[in-house]
CSV table of C-alpha atoms in Angstrom, one decimal:
chain,number,residue,atom,x,y,z
X,1,UNK,CA,52.8,-31.7,-95.8
X,2,UNK,CA,50.5,-28.8,-96.9
X,3,UNK,CA,46.5,-29.2,-97.6
X,4,UNK,CA,45.3,-26.5,-100.1
X,5,UNK,CA,41.6,-25.6,-100.8
X,6,UNK,CA,40.6,-22.9,-103.1
X,7,UNK,CA,37.5,-21.0,-102.5
X,8,UNK,CA,36.3,-18.6,-105.2
X,9,UNK,CA,33.5,-16.1,-104.7
X,10,UNK,CA,32.3,-13.6,-107.4
X,11,UNK,CA,30.1,-10.9,-106.8
X,12,UNK,CA,29.9,-6.9,-107.1
X,13,UNK,CA,31.7,-4.5,-104.7
X,14,UNK,CA,31.0,-0.9,-104.4
X,15,UNK,CA,33.5,2.1,-104.6
X,16,UNK,CA,33.6,5.0,-102.4
X,17,UNK,CA,31.8,7.0,-105.0
X,18,UNK,CA,29.0,4.5,-105.3
X,19,UNK,CA,30.1,3.0,-108.6
X,20,UNK,CA,29.7,-0.6,-109.1
X,21,UNK,CA,32.9,-2.5,-109.4
X,22,UNK,CA,33.4,-6.3,-110.3
X,23,UNK,CA,34.7,-8.3,-107.5
X,24,UNK,CA,36.6,-11.5,-107.7
X,25,UNK,CA,37.5,-12.8,-104.1
X,26,UNK,CA,39.6,-16.0,-104.2
X,27,UNK,CA,40.9,-17.1,-101.0
X,28,UNK,CA,43.2,-19.8,-100.6
X,29,UNK,CA,43.3,-21.7,-97.5
X,30,UNK,CA,46.6,-23.3,-96.3
X,31,UNK,CA,47.1,-25.6,-93.4
X,32,UNK,CA,50.8,-24.9,-93.0
X,33,UNK,CA,53.4,-26.1,-90.6
X,34,UNK,CA,56.4,-24.1,-89.2
X,35,UNK,CA,59.9,-24.8,-90.7
X,36,UNK,CA,62.7,-26.0,-88.6
X,37,UNK,CA,64.2,-22.8,-87.0
X,38,UNK,CA,67.4,-21.5,-88.7
X,39,UNK,CA,70.2,-20.6,-86.4
X,40,UNK,CA,70.8,-16.8,-86.4
X,41,UNK,CA,74.0,-15.3,-87.7
X,42,UNK,CA,74.4,-13.3,-84.6
X,43,UNK,CA,72.2,-12.7,-81.5
X,44,UNK,CA,72.4,-10.9,-78.0
X,45,UNK,CA,69.9,-11.1,-75.3
X,46,UNK,CA,67.3,-12.1,-78.1
X,47,UNK,CA,66.2,-15.8,-78.7
X,48,UNK,CA,64.2,-17.5,-81.4
X,49,UNK,CA,60.8,-18.7,-80.2
X,50,UNK,CA,59.4,-19.8,-83.6
X,51,UNK,CA,59.8,-19.6,-87.4
X,52,UNK,CA,57.7,-20.0,-90.6
X,53,UNK,CA,58.8,-20.0,-94.2
X,54,UNK,CA,56.6,-17.2,-96.0
X,55,UNK,CA,57.2,-15.2,-99.1
X,56,UNK,CA,58.7,-11.8,-98.4
X,57,UNK,CA,56.7,-9.3,-96.4
X,58,UNK,CA,56.6,-5.7,-95.9
X,59,UNK,CA,54.7,-5.6,-92.7
X,60,UNK,CA,53.5,-7.7,-89.8
X,61,UNK,CA,50.5,-6.9,-87.4
X,62,UNK,CA,49.4,-9.0,-84.5
X,63,UNK,CA,46.3,-8.9,-82.3
X,64,UNK,CA,45.7,-11.6,-79.9
X,65,UNK,CA,46.4,-15.1,-81.3
X,66,UNK,CA,46.0,-13.6,-85.0
X,67,UNK,CA,49.0,-12.2,-87.0
X,68,UNK,CA,48.9,-11.1,-90.6
X,69,UNK,CA,51.6,-10.5,-93.1
X,70,UNK,CA,51.4,-8.2,-96.1
X,71,UNK,CA,53.8,-9.6,-98.7
X,72,UNK,CA,56.2,-7.6,-101.0
X,73,UNK,CA,54.9,-9.2,-104.2
X,74,UNK,CA,52.7,-11.8,-106.1
X,75,UNK,CA,51.1,-14.2,-105.9
X,76,UNK,CA,49.9,-13.3,-102.3
X,77,UNK,CA,48.6,-9.9,-100.8
X,78,UNK,CA,48.2,-11.2,-97.2
X,79,UNK,CA,48.6,-14.2,-95.3
X,80,UNK,CA,46.7,-14.8,-91.8
X,81,UNK,CA,48.4,-16.9,-89.2
X,82,UNK,CA,47.5,-18.5,-86.0
X,83,UNK,CA,50.2,-17.5,-83.5
X,84,UNK,CA,48.5,-19.0,-80.3
X,85,UNK,CA,51.4,-21.3,-80.2
X,86,UNK,CA,54.3,-19.0,-81.2
X,87,UNK,CA,56.6,-21.9,-81.6
X,88,UNK,CA,54.4,-23.3,-84.2
X,89,UNK,CA,52.7,-20.6,-86.2
X,90,UNK,CA,50.1,-21.9,-88.6
X,91,UNK,CA,48.8,-20.5,-91.9
X,92,UNK,CA,44.8,-19.9,-91.7
X,93,UNK,CA,44.2,-18.3,-94.9
X,94,UNK,CA,46.0,-16.3,-97.9
X,95,UNK,CA,44.6,-13.5,-99.9
X,96,UNK,CA,45.9,-13.3,-103.4
X,97,UNK,CA,47.2,-10.0,-105.0
X,98,UNK,CA,45.5,-7.8,-107.5
X,99,UNK,CA,47.2,-7.7,-111.0
X,100,UNK,CA,49.8,-5.0,-111.1
X,101,UNK,CA,49.8,-4.2,-107.6
X,102,UNK,CA,51.2,-5.4,-104.2
X,103,UNK,CA,49.7,-5.3,-100.7
X,104,UNK,CA,52.9,-5.3,-98.5
X,105,UNK,CA,50.9,-3.4,-95.7
X,106,UNK,CA,48.3,-5.1,-93.4
X,107,UNK,CA,46.5,-3.8,-90.1
X,108,UNK,CA,44.1,-5.4,-87.9
X,109,UNK,CA,41.2,-3.6,-85.8
X,110,UNK,CA,38.9,-6.1,-84.3
X,111,UNK,CA,37.2,-8.1,-86.9
X,112,UNK,CA,38.3,-5.5,-89.7
X,113,UNK,CA,41.5,-6.2,-91.6
X,114,UNK,CA,42.8,-3.1,-94.0
X,115,UNK,CA,45.4,-3.8,-96.6
X,116,UNK,CA,46.9,-1.5,-99.1
X,117,UNK,CA,46.7,-1.6,-102.8
X,118,UNK,CA,49.7,0.0,-104.3
X,119,UNK,CA,50.9,0.1,-108.0
X,120,UNK,CA,53.8,-2.3,-108.4
X,121,UNK,CA,55.3,-3.9,-111.5
X,122,UNK,CA,52.9,-2.6,-114.0
X,123,UNK,CA,50.2,-4.5,-115.8
X,124,UNK,CA,46.6,-4.9,-114.1
X,125,UNK,CA,44.1,-2.2,-114.6
X,126,UNK,CA,45.7,0.7,-113.2
X,127,UNK,CA,43.9,0.2,-109.9
X,128,UNK,CA,45.3,1.5,-106.5
X,129,UNK,CA,43.8,2.2,-103.1
X,130,UNK,CA,42.8,0.4,-99.9
X,131,UNK,CA,40.9,-2.9,-99.3
X,132,UNK,CA,38.9,-3.7,-96.2
X,133,UNK,CA,38.2,-7.3,-95.0
X,134,UNK,CA,35.7,-8.9,-92.6
X,135,UNK,CA,37.8,-11.4,-90.5
X,136,UNK,CA,35.1,-12.6,-88.1
X,137,UNK,CA,36.3,-15.9,-89.5
X,138,UNK,CA,39.9,-15.4,-90.1
X,139,UNK,CA,40.0,-18.7,-92.0
X,140,UNK,CA,37.6,-17.1,-94.6
X,141,UNK,CA,38.2,-13.3,-95.1
X,142,UNK,CA,35.8,-11.5,-96.9
X,143,UNK,CA,36.3,-8.3,-98.9
X,144,UNK,CA,33.6,-5.7,-97.9
X,145,UNK,CA,35.0,-2.5,-99.5
X,146,UNK,CA,37.4,-1.2,-101.9
X,147,UNK,CA,38.4,2.4,-101.7
X,148,UNK,CA,40.0,3.4,-105.1
X,149,UNK,CA,42.5,6.1,-105.5
X,150,UNK,CA,43.9,8.2,-108.5
X,151,UNK,CA,47.0,10.2,-109.1
X,152,UNK,CA,48.9,7.5,-110.6
X,153,UNK,CA,50.1,9.6,-113.6
X,154,UNK,CA,51.8,12.1,-111.4
X,155,UNK,CA,53.9,10.3,-108.9
X,156,UNK,CA,50.9,8.7,-106.6
X,157,UNK,CA,50.9,4.9,-106.1
X,158,UNK,CA,47.6,4.2,-104.2
X,159,UNK,CA,48.1,3.6,-100.4
X,160,UNK,CA,51.8,3.0,-99.1
X,161,UNK,CA,51.8,2.7,-95.4
X,162,UNK,CA,49.1,3.5,-93.0
X,163,UNK,CA,47.9,3.3,-89.3
X,164,UNK,CA,44.5,2.3,-87.9
X,165,UNK,CA,43.0,4.1,-85.1
X,166,UNK,CA,40.4,1.7,-83.6
X,167,UNK,CA,39.1,4.0,-80.8
X,168,UNK,CA,38.2,6.9,-83.4
X,169,UNK,CA,37.5,4.8,-86.2
X,170,UNK,CA,39.9,6.5,-88.4
X,171,UNK,CA,42.7,5.3,-90.8
X,172,UNK,CA,45.5,7.6,-91.5
X,173,UNK,CA,47.6,7.0,-94.5
X,174,UNK,CA,49.7,8.2,-97.5
X,175,UNK,CA,47.4,8.2,-100.4
X,176,UNK,CA,47.1,9.7,-103.9
X,177,UNK,CA,44.6,11.5,-105.8
X,178,UNK,CA,44.3,13.2,-109.3
X,179,UNK,CA,45.8,16.6,-109.3
X,180,UNK,CA,48.6,15.9,-106.7
X,181,UNK,CA,52.3,15.1,-107.0
X,182,UNK,CA,53.1,11.9,-105.1
X,183,UNK,CA,51.4,10.6,-102.0
X,184,UNK,CA,50.0,12.9,-99.1
X,185,UNK,CA,48.1,12.6,-95.8
X,186,UNK,CA,44.6,11.2,-96.1
X,187,UNK,CA,42.3,10.6,-93.0
X,188,UNK,CA,39.7,8.0,-93.8
X,189,UNK,CA,36.6,7.3,-91.7
X,190,UNK,CA,36.0,3.7,-91.2
X,191,UNK,CA,33.3,3.6,-88.6
X,192,UNK,CA,31.1,2.1,-91.5
X,193,UNK,CA,33.7,-0.3,-92.8
X,194,UNK,CA,31.6,-1.2,-95.8
X,195,UNK,CA,31.6,2.6,-96.8
X,196,UNK,CA,35.0,4.2,-96.1
X,197,UNK,CA,34.9,7.8,-96.9
X,198,UNK,CA,37.7,10.9,-96.7
X,199,UNK,CA,37.4,13.3,-93.9
X,200,UNK,CA,40.7,15.2,-94.1
X,201,UNK,CA,43.7,15.6,-96.1
X,202,UNK,CA,47.2,17.6,-95.9
X,203,UNK,CA,49.9,17.8,-98.3
X,204,UNK,CA,53.3,19.6,-98.5
X,205,UNK,CA,53.6,22.7,-100.5
X,206,UNK,CA,54.2,22.0,-104.2
X,207,UNK,CA,52.2,18.8,-104.1
X,208,UNK,CA,48.8,20.3,-105.5
X,209,UNK,CA,49.8,20.6,-109.0
X,210,UNK,CA,46.2,21.1,-110.1
X,211,UNK,CA,46.2,24.6,-108.7
X,212,UNK,CA,49.5,25.6,-109.9
X,213,UNK,CA,51.8,24.4,-107.1
X,214,UNK,CA,55.3,23.6,-108.3
X,215,UNK,CA,56.9,20.3,-106.9
X,216,UNK,CA,60.1,20.8,-105.2
X,217,UNK,CA,61.3,17.2,-106.6
X,218,UNK,CA,60.1,15.0,-109.6
X,219,UNK,CA,58.1,12.1,-109.5
X,220,UNK,CA,57.5,10.0,-106.2
X,221,UNK,CA,60.5,11.7,-104.5
X,222,UNK,CA,58.3,14.6,-103.6
X,223,UNK,CA,55.8,12.6,-101.2
X,224,UNK,CA,54.9,11.7,-97.9
X,225,UNK,CA,55.7,8.4,-96.5
X,226,UNK,CA,53.3,7.8,-93.8
X,227,UNK,CA,51.6,9.5,-90.7
X,228,UNK,CA,51.5,8.2,-87.1
X,229,UNK,CA,48.9,9.4,-84.5
X,230,UNK,CA,49.5,10.2,-81.0
X,231,UNK,CA,46.7,12.0,-79.1
X,232,UNK,CA,45.5,14.7,-81.3
X,233,UNK,CA,48.7,15.0,-83.3
X,234,UNK,CA,50.1,13.4,-86.5
X,235,UNK,CA,53.9,12.7,-86.8
X,236,UNK,CA,54.4,12.7,-90.7
X,237,UNK,CA,57.6,11.5,-92.3
X,238,UNK,CA,58.2,13.6,-95.5
X,239,UNK,CA,60.5,11.3,-97.1
X,240,UNK,CA,63.3,13.7,-98.6
X,241,UNK,CA,61.7,16.6,-96.8
X,242,UNK,CA,62.2,15.4,-93.1
X,243,UNK,CA,59.2,15.3,-90.7
X,244,UNK,CA,56.3,17.4,-89.8
X,245,UNK,CA,54.0,17.6,-86.7
X,246,UNK,CA,50.2,18.3,-87.5
X,247,UNK,CA,47.4,19.3,-85.1
X,248,UNK,CA,44.4,17.1,-85.9
X,249,UNK,CA,42.1,17.9,-83.2
X,250,UNK,CA,39.6,18.5,-86.0
X,251,UNK,CA,40.7,15.8,-88.4
X,252,UNK,CA,38.8,17.3,-91.2
X,253,UNK,CA,41.5,20.2,-91.2
X,254,UNK,CA,44.8,19.1,-90.1
X,255,UNK,CA,47.1,22.1,-89.2
X,256,UNK,CA,51.1,22.2,-89.6
X,257,UNK,CA,52.7,22.9,-86.3
X,258,UNK,CA,56.4,22.5,-87.2
X,259,UNK,CA,58.5,21.2,-90.0
X,260,UNK,CA,62.0,20.0,-89.7
X,261,UNK,CA,64.4,18.7,-92.4
X,262,UNK,CA,68.0,18.5,-91.0
X,263,UNK,CA,69.2,15.7,-93.1
X,264,UNK,CA,72.3,16.0,-94.8
X,265,UNK,CA,71.8,16.7,-98.4
X,266,UNK,CA,72.8,13.2,-99.4
X,267,UNK,CA,71.2,11.5,-96.7
X,268,UNK,CA,68.7,8.8,-96.6
X,269,UNK,CA,65.0,9.7,-96.8
X,270,UNK,CA,62.9,9.9,-93.7
X,271,UNK,CA,60.7,6.7,-93.3
X,272,UNK,CA,59.0,7.2,-89.9
X,273,UNK,CA,58.4,9.7,-87.1
X,274,UNK,CA,57.4,8.1,-83.9
X,275,UNK,CA,56.3,10.0,-80.7
X,276,UNK,CA,57.0,8.6,-77.4
X,277,UNK,CA,53.6,8.6,-75.5
X,278,UNK,CA,55.4,9.3,-72.0
X,279,UNK,CA,57.9,11.8,-70.8
X,280,UNK,CA,61.5,10.8,-70.3
X,281,UNK,CA,63.7,12.9,-68.2
X,282,UNK,CA,60.7,15.2,-68.0
X,283,UNK,CA,60.7,15.9,-71.7
X,284,UNK,CA,58.9,14.8,-74.7
X,285,UNK,CA,60.5,12.9,-77.5
X,286,UNK,CA,60.2,11.9,-81.1
X,287,UNK,CA,62.0,8.8,-82.7
X,288,UNK,CA,62.9,9.5,-86.3
X,289,UNK,CA,64.0,6.7,-88.7
X,290,UNK,CA,65.6,7.3,-92.2
X,291,UNK,CA,65.5,4.4,-94.8
X,292,UNK,CA,68.6,2.9,-96.1
X,293,UNK,CA,68.4,2.8,-99.8
X,294,UNK,CA,71.7,1.0,-100.5
X,295,UNK,CA,75.4,2.1,-100.1
X,296,UNK,CA,74.7,4.7,-97.6
X,297,UNK,CA,77.7,6.3,-95.9
X,298,UNK,CA,77.1,6.2,-93.0
X,299,UNK,CA,74.1,3.8,-93.4
X,300,UNK,CA,70.9,5.2,-92.5
X,301,UNK,CA,70.3,5.7,-88.7
X,302,UNK,CA,67.8,6.6,-86.0
X,303,UNK,CA,67.6,10.1,-84.8
X,304,UNK,CA,66.0,11.6,-81.4
X,305,UNK,CA,64.3,15.0,-81.1
X,306,UNK,CA,63.2,16.8,-77.9
X,307,UNK,CA,59.7,17.9,-78.8
X,308,UNK,CA,58.6,19.5,-75.6
X,309,UNK,CA,58.1,22.6,-77.6
X,310,UNK,CA,56.6,20.9,-80.5
X,311,UNK,CA,56.6,23.9,-82.7
X,312,UNK,CA,60.5,24.0,-82.3
X,313,UNK,CA,61.9,20.3,-82.2
X,314,UNK,CA,65.5,20.0,-81.1
X,315,UNK,CA,67.9,17.4,-82.2
X,316,UNK,CA,69.2,15.5,-79.2
X,317,UNK,CA,71.0,12.2,-80.4
X,318,UNK,CA,71.8,9.9,-83.2
X,319,UNK,CA,72.2,6.2,-83.1
X,320,UNK,CA,74.2,4.2,-85.6
X,321,UNK,CA,75.1,0.6,-86.3
X,322,UNK,CA,78.1,-0.3,-88.2
X,323,UNK,CA,78.2,-3.4,-90.6
X,324,UNK,CA,79.9,-6.5,-89.4
X,325,UNK,CA,83.4,-6.3,-90.8
X,326,UNK,CA,83.2,-9.9,-91.8
X,327,UNK,CA,80.7,-9.0,-94.5
X,328,UNK,CA,77.9,-11.0,-93.0
X,329,UNK,CA,75.8,-7.9,-93.0
X,330,UNK,CA,76.5,-6.7,-96.4
X,331,UNK,CA,74.2,-5.5,-99.1
X,332,UNK,CA,71.3,-3.1,-98.0
X,333,UNK,CA,72.6,-2.5,-94.4
X,334,UNK,CA,70.8,0.4,-92.2
X,335,UNK,CA,67.8,1.7,-90.4
X,336,UNK,CA,64.2,1.1,-91.7
X,337,UNK,CA,61.2,0.7,-89.4
X,338,UNK,CA,60.5,0.5,-85.7
X,339,UNK,CA,57.6,-1.2,-83.8
X,340,UNK,CA,55.3,1.8,-83.7
X,341,UNK,CA,55.0,2.0,-79.9
X,342,UNK,CA,57.6,2.8,-77.1
X,343,UNK,CA,56.6,1.3,-73.9
X,344,UNK,CA,57.5,2.7,-70.4
X,345,UNK,CA,60.6,0.3,-70.6
X,346,UNK,CA,61.8,3.1,-73.0
X,347,UNK,CA,62.9,0.3,-75.7
X,348,UNK,CA,62.7,1.0,-79.4
X,349,UNK,CA,62.5,-2.3,-81.4
X,350,UNK,CA,63.9,-1.8,-85.0
X,351,UNK,CA,64.2,-3.6,-88.4
X,352,UNK,CA,67.6,-2.8,-89.8
X,353,UNK,CA,67.7,-4.6,-93.1
X,354,UNK,CA,70.7,-6.9,-93.4
X,355,UNK,CA,71.4,-5.7,-89.7
X,356,UNK,CA,68.4,-7.8,-88.4
X,357,UNK,CA,66.6,-6.8,-85.3
X,358,UNK,CA,68.1,-3.9,-83.1
X,359,UNK,CA,66.7,-3.3,-79.5
X,360,UNK,CA,67.6,0.4,-78.3
X,361,UNK,CA,67.2,1.7,-74.7
X,362,UNK,CA,66.4,5.4,-74.9
X,363,UNK,CA,66.1,6.0,-71.0
X,364,UNK,CA,68.8,8.5,-71.7
X,365,UNK,CA,67.6,10.1,-75.0
X,366,UNK,CA,70.9,11.9,-75.3
X,367,UNK,CA,72.8,8.6,-75.2
X,368,UNK,CA,70.8,5.9,-76.9
X,369,UNK,CA,72.2,2.3,-76.0
X,370,UNK,CA,71.6,-0.9,-78.0
X,371,UNK,CA,70.8,-3.7,-75.5
X,372,UNK,CA,70.0,-6.6,-77.9
X,373,UNK,CA,70.0,-7.7,-81.4
X,374,UNK,CA,69.2,-10.7,-83.7
X,375,UNK,CA,70.4,-11.0,-87.2
X,376,UNK,CA,68.7,-13.9,-89.0
X,377,UNK,CA,69.9,-16.2,-91.8
X,378,UNK,CA,69.2,-14.7,-95.3
X,379,UNK,CA,66.0,-15.9,-96.9
X,380,UNK,CA,66.1,-18.5,-99.7
X,381,UNK,CA,67.8,-17.0,-102.7
X,382,UNK,CA,69.3,-14.0,-100.8
X,383,UNK,CA,72.7,-13.2,-99.8
X,384,UNK,CA,71.9,-11.3,-96.7
X,385,UNK,CA,68.9,-10.9,-94.4
X,386,UNK,CA,66.6,-8.2,-95.2
X,387,UNK,CA,64.5,-7.6,-92.2
X,388,UNK,CA,61.7,-5.2,-93.2
X,389,UNK,CA,59.1,-4.8,-90.2
X,390,UNK,CA,58.7,-5.6,-86.8
X,391,UNK,CA,55.8,-5.9,-84.1
X,392,UNK,CA,55.8,-6.6,-80.5
X,393,UNK,CA,52.7,-8.1,-79.1
X,394,UNK,CA,51.1,-8.1,-75.7
X,395,UNK,CA,53.0,-11.1,-74.7
X,396,UNK,CA,56.3,-9.4,-75.3
X,397,UNK,CA,56.9,-11.7,-78.5
X,398,UNK,CA,58.7,-9.8,-81.3
X,399,UNK,CA,57.7,-10.6,-84.8
X,400,UNK,CA,60.5,-9.9,-87.6
X,401,UNK,CA,59.5,-10.2,-91.1
X,402,UNK,CA,62.1,-10.4,-93.8
X,403,UNK,CA,61.2,-8.7,-97.3
X,404,UNK,CA,62.7,-11.8,-99.0
X,405,UNK,CA,61.4,-14.7,-97.0
X,406,UNK,CA,60.5,-15.9,-93.5
X,407,UNK,CA,58.9,-14.8,-90.3
X,408,UNK,CA,60.9,-15.2,-87.0
X,409,UNK,CA,59.0,-14.8,-83.5
X,410,UNK,CA,61.5,-13.8,-81.0
X,411,UNK,CA,61.7,-13.0,-77.2
X,412,UNK,CA,64.0,-10.3,-75.5
X,413,UNK,CA,65.8,-11.6,-72.4
X,414,UNK,CA,67.6,-8.9,-70.6
X,415,UNK,CA,69.9,-9.7,-67.7
X,416,UNK,CA,68.7,-8.7,-64.3
X,417,UNK,CA,70.3,-5.6,-63.1
């Protein structure tokens, strides 16, 4: 049984440039209950704690007892969940999506929720950008700002994936603007959440078409996927152009330190560049994930780079997972996205599409070793699982969202050595 209440609030919002925008905020509150936990296709050292049926998601983020899921498509942008009891996650609120967009990425920072607004499926008013919500009461999220972006006619899509820096009150994203081909790095000041403002940007050569630069690739193929900060560095995945390391000690003027593209020409695009925050074997490391696009041979995989000399990253190892020969992991099988933090246990938690969750020990970065996995049942209407994103909370609970349907809450239990 579910109880549904609709709350509609009409008002006026302000854009970043100060122009008035009509705002229609419709929040759907649903008292949800968790579904019966499905038995996984395969699992090793990982067990299921809880499960809830949800529409497909692109990202999951967790702070304390609150989880948020950004959905792949209509009718919802974001679902807010109470996960105080991880065996019984409960829906607190749902935010509907703007027409012609999806909001498949969501991040939390205190009482602030940020969601992307990306062009998706056509229709709507051609809007794209970033929306910010006050979630002081997570049952009643309240939109407080909408940062509109352009560039949609030249391969831009609005905001794709992003990271929130709660300490510095900055947001690092791949956004779009008029005069640019595809998405590029945007650094946005959110110290006043009701009035976000751009403070810095960086793009690859060829993206600034308004000043005569020539793109190396057509459309959205020549773009940045997203940046991740560690210290005063941004580690940027450049899609079909590898990855870059930027110095952002002055965030208003990001500066390129190095660029690496050693993927095979027919290889999958680079999705994530994740720096490890501590040394392993006395060296600094970068974990790089390519995104499987379907039919890759080999399927997309994880790479490790020694970045002790950050101006000259050195490839050290690769990590591959082979599909189940029985066909249970068919379809889109390969690497996608890691949990964006590597703790001192040196474990990388990764969403591997139909390969589910993979837990990889990089204590020896030259020989990464899988220590656990969990392959969920396919979502409703799907032939295979499509694990899209992952988050590990302070309790050690693992949140694995499927892009078709379903959120699994898991726990890793390694045997004692």
